[in-house]
Amino acid sequence: MKNKIAAALYLAVATIFLAGAALAATCIDGGCHKYQVSYKFLHGPLAAEELGAGGCVSCHVPKGAPCTKKDAGIFEYADKKSDLCTYCHNKSTSTTHLDHNDDCLSCHSPHGSNKDGKMLNK
C-alpha cells in the first residue's frame, strides 16, 4: 500500500514538473511576447501557445536561430500576410466582410482582444 501511495505521489510530482518544463518552451515565456496573453479573449493559436501546443507557428514560421532571453528569433509569415486569416477563417457572405477585400487587420487583432471574442480592435 505504501508503495502505491509513493508511486502515485512520484507520478503526480513528475507530471507537474514535466508540464512546467513543456510550458517553459513557448514563444510567450521569457518575457518577449508574454504581453500577448494578457488579452481577455485570445485568438485560438495564441491560446494553444499558452498551453504549450505551439500555436504561434500557425502564422509565424521560425527561420534561423530560435529566440533566447537576449536575442529575438527570425520569423516569416506562414503565407502571404493577406492570406493568413482566410487560411483558417472563411469570409462570410452574410456580413460586411466581402466589402473589405483582404484587410482583416483593419478591424481585427490577430492575437486577441479585450472587447469581445470577434477580436475587434476598433
XYZ file of C-alpha atoms in Angstrom:
122
model
C 0.000 0.000 0.000
C 2.840 2.396 0.879
C 4.493 1.649 -2.468
C 1.304 2.544 -4.345
C 0.996 5.839 -2.484
C 4.671 6.635 -3.073
C 4.344 5.757 -6.760
C 1.225 7.909 -7.129
C 2.929 10.814 -5.371
C 6.009 10.440 -7.586
C 3.868 10.398 -10.742
C 1.972 13.488 -9.607
C 5.180 15.426 -8.914
C 6.784 14.235 -12.167
C 3.689 15.228 -14.141
C 3.677 18.718 -12.638
C 7.423 19.101 -13.266
C 7.214 17.879 -16.863
C 4.198 20.068 -17.589
C 6.139 23.063 -16.299
C 9.098 22.146 -18.481
C 6.856 21.833 -21.536
C 5.254 25.206 -20.884
C 8.659 26.841 -20.494
C 9.463 26.323 -24.174
C 6.877 28.627 -25.735
C 7.016 31.963 -27.514
C 5.384 33.709 -24.564
C 7.968 32.641 -21.995
C 10.971 34.753 -21.162
C 9.049 37.998 -21.359
C 9.399 38.681 -25.102
C 5.755 38.092 -26.003
C 4.178 37.487 -22.605
C 2.025 40.599 -23.080
C 0.253 38.792 -25.934
C -1.630 36.560 -23.477
C -2.900 39.472 -21.379
C -5.961 39.885 -23.610
C -9.349 38.909 -22.195
C -10.114 36.996 -25.412
C -7.248 35.113 -27.073
C -7.051 34.013 -30.690
C -7.019 30.200 -30.860
C -3.359 29.736 -31.867
C -2.194 32.072 -29.101
C -4.314 30.211 -26.545
C -2.730 26.976 -27.780
C 0.740 28.520 -27.394
C -0.100 29.450 -23.804
C -0.821 25.762 -23.174
C 2.458 24.717 -24.785
C 0.957 23.457 -28.036
C 2.993 25.629 -30.416
C 0.175 27.743 -31.815
C 2.352 30.660 -32.944
C 3.739 28.615 -35.835
C 0.264 28.647 -37.378
C 1.139 32.106 -38.696
C 4.820 32.660 -37.829
C 7.436 30.259 -39.213
C 10.844 30.219 -37.468
C 13.783 30.922 -39.790
C 17.253 30.660 -38.300
C 18.255 30.580 -34.646
C 15.458 30.323 -32.065
C 14.612 33.111 -29.631
C 16.574 33.449 -26.424
C 16.068 35.771 -23.476
C 18.703 38.068 -25.008
C 18.054 37.783 -28.748
C 14.892 37.735 -30.811
C 14.422 34.964 -33.320
C 13.845 35.414 -37.024
C 10.378 34.609 -38.325
C 8.457 34.820 -41.577
C 4.731 34.666 -42.153
C 3.465 31.176 -42.992
C 1.681 32.594 -46.036
C 1.137 35.983 -47.630
C 0.060 38.298 -44.830
C -3.240 38.983 -46.587
C -3.973 35.226 -46.811
C -3.177 34.232 -43.220
C -6.678 34.864 -41.875
C -8.510 33.130 -44.705
C -6.314 30.051 -44.333
C -8.423 29.145 -41.272
C -11.386 31.540 -41.480
C -13.820 31.657 -44.397
C -15.202 35.009 -45.406
C -18.878 35.020 -44.610
C -21.304 36.167 -47.280
C -23.825 37.246 -44.641
C -21.652 40.036 -43.212
C -19.801 43.080 -44.436
C -16.544 41.120 -44.731
C -16.726 40.851 -48.506
C -16.674 44.646 -48.737
C -13.287 44.839 -47.009
C -11.270 42.829 -49.522
C -8.393 41.150 -47.661
C -7.785 43.766 -44.986
C -8.889 41.775 -41.908
C -6.426 43.631 -39.679
C -8.170 46.947 -40.260
C -10.845 45.747 -37.797
C -9.468 42.618 -36.114
C -6.454 41.972 -33.912
C -4.536 38.825 -34.922
C -3.628 37.943 -31.331
C -6.569 38.836 -29.108
C -8.960 41.467 -27.844
C -10.234 42.912 -24.606
C -13.540 43.826 -26.276
C -15.053 40.553 -27.479
C -14.368 37.159 -28.995
C -14.528 38.615 -32.514
C -11.052 40.074 -31.854
C -12.223 43.556 -32.794
C -9.642 46.272 -32.357
C -11.983 49.185 -33.036
